[in-house]
Amino acid sequence: MDNQEVTTNEIMEFLQINMVTRDEFVDFKNDTETRISHIENQMVTKDYLDDKLADIKQLKD
């Protein structure tokens, strides 16, 4: 194995290149929350489906 020692400077350089900023993280978090809220608003609950199925069965009788 060759030299696998990593210097503090190399670690810091890696982190500078690869870490996100606080603002980038907040933007990502807000975007994710917005998308989840949108999905939740479009979801149909089991109770809603049960009620609709009962309505359809009642119409057939």
PDB file of C-alpha atoms in Angstrom:
ATOM      1  CA  MET A   1       0.000   0.000   0.000  1.00  0.00           C
ATOM      2  CA  ASP A   2       1.222   3.422  -0.872  1.00  0.00           C
ATOM      3  CA  ASN A   3       1.039   6.443   1.343  1.00  0.00           C
ATOM      4  CA  GLN A   4      -2.552   6.512   2.607  1.00  0.00           C
ATOM      5  CA  GLU A   5      -2.028   9.265   5.113  1.00  0.00           C
ATOM      6  CA  VAL A   6      -4.309  12.185   4.549  1.00  0.00           C
ATOM      7  CA  THR A   7      -3.275  15.591   5.746  1.00  0.00           C
ATOM      8  CA  THR A   8      -5.549  18.034   7.484  1.00  0.00           C
ATOM      9  CA  ASN A   9      -5.153  20.387   4.536  1.00  0.00           C
ATOM     10  CA  GLU A  10      -6.360  17.676   2.144  1.00  0.00           C
ATOM     11  CA  ILE A  11      -9.360  17.005   4.351  1.00  0.00           C
ATOM     12  CA  MET A  12     -10.179  20.705   4.563  1.00  0.00           C
ATOM     13  CA  GLU A  13      -9.824  21.085   0.791  1.00  0.00           C
ATOM     14  CA  PHE A  14     -12.134  18.120   0.250  1.00  0.00           C
ATOM     15  CA  LEU A  15     -14.712  19.582   2.637  1.00  0.00           C
ATOM     16  CA  GLN A  16     -14.516  23.005   0.992  1.00  0.00           C
ATOM     17  CA  ILE A  17     -15.254  21.456  -2.393  1.00  0.00           C
ATOM     18  CA  ASN A  18     -17.903  18.951  -1.309  1.00  0.00           C
ATOM     19  CA  MET A  19     -19.788  20.425   1.629  1.00  0.00           C
ATOM     20  CA  VAL A  20     -22.945  22.381   1.025  1.00  0.00           C
ATOM     21  CA  THR A  21     -23.420  25.788   2.554  1.00  0.00           C
ATOM     22  CA  ARG A  22     -26.054  26.436   5.189  1.00  0.00           C
ATOM     23  CA  ASP A  23     -28.092  28.385   2.611  1.00  0.00           C
ATOM     24  CA  GLU A  24     -27.887  25.511   0.117  1.00  0.00           C
ATOM     25  CA  PHE A  25     -29.027  23.097   2.815  1.00  0.00           C
ATOM     26  CA  VAL A  26     -31.928  25.345   3.846  1.00  0.00           C
ATOM     27  CA  ASP A  27     -32.985  25.705   0.193  1.00  0.00           C
ATOM     28  CA  PHE A  28     -32.866  21.927  -0.248  1.00  0.00           C
ATOM     29  CA  LYS A  29     -34.838  21.387   2.973  1.00  0.00           C
ATOM     30  CA  ASN A  30     -37.493  23.928   1.995  1.00  0.00           C
ATOM     31  CA  ASP A  31     -37.804  22.469  -1.500  1.00  0.00           C
ATOM     32  CA  THR A  32     -38.164  18.983  -0.046  1.00  0.00           C
ATOM     33  CA  GLU A  33     -40.821  20.116   2.437  1.00  0.00           C
ATOM     34  CA  THR A  34     -42.736  21.849  -0.363  1.00  0.00           C
ATOM     35  CA  ARG A  35     -42.657  18.738  -2.520  1.00  0.00           C
ATOM     36  CA  ILE A  36     -43.773  16.508   0.362  1.00  0.00           C
ATOM     37  CA  SER A  37     -46.641  18.877   1.175  1.00  0.00           C
ATOM     38  CA  HIS A  38     -47.727  18.790  -2.461  1.00  0.00           C
ATOM     39  CA  ILE A  39     -47.703  14.981  -2.458  1.00  0.00           C
ATOM     40  CA  GLU A  40     -49.607  14.848   0.846  1.00  0.00           C
ATOM     41  CA  ASN A  41     -52.258  17.203  -0.540  1.00  0.00           C
ATOM     42  CA  GLN A  42     -52.830  14.861  -3.474  1.00  0.00           C
ATOM     43  CA  MET A  43     -53.040  11.689  -1.392  1.00  0.00           C
ATOM     44  CA  VAL A  44     -56.331   9.921  -0.879  1.00  0.00           C
ATOM     45  CA  THR A  45     -57.006   8.335   2.503  1.00  0.00           C
ATOM     46  CA  LYS A  46     -58.325   4.826   3.056  1.00  0.00           C
ATOM     47  CA  ASP A  47     -61.366   6.286   4.843  1.00  0.00           C
ATOM     48  CA  TYR A  48     -62.187   8.394   1.774  1.00  0.00           C
ATOM     49  CA  LEU A  49     -61.917   5.347  -0.493  1.00  0.00           C
ATOM     50  CA  ASP A  50     -64.041   3.266   1.891  1.00  0.00           C
ATOM     51  CA  ASP A  51     -66.733   5.964   1.879  1.00  0.00           C
ATOM     52  CA  LYS A  52     -66.720   6.165  -1.928  1.00  0.00           C
ATOM     53  CA  LEU A  53     -66.910   2.375  -2.233  1.00  0.00           C
ATOM     54  CA  ALA A  54     -69.854   2.329   0.174  1.00  0.00           C
ATOM     55  CA  ASP A  55     -71.574   5.044  -1.898  1.00  0.00           C
ATOM     56  CA  ILE A  56     -71.089   3.033  -5.097  1.00  0.00           C
ATOM     57  CA  LYS A  57     -72.404  -0.155  -3.476  1.00  0.00           C
ATOM     58  CA  GLN A  58     -75.412   1.769  -2.171  1.00  0.00           C
ATOM     59  CA  LEU A  59     -76.188   3.112  -5.661  1.00  0.00           C
ATOM     60  CA  LYS A  60     -76.105  -0.407  -7.117  1.00  0.00           C
ATOM     61  CA  ASP A  61     -78.647  -1.711  -4.569  1.00  0.00           C
TER      62      ASP A  61
END
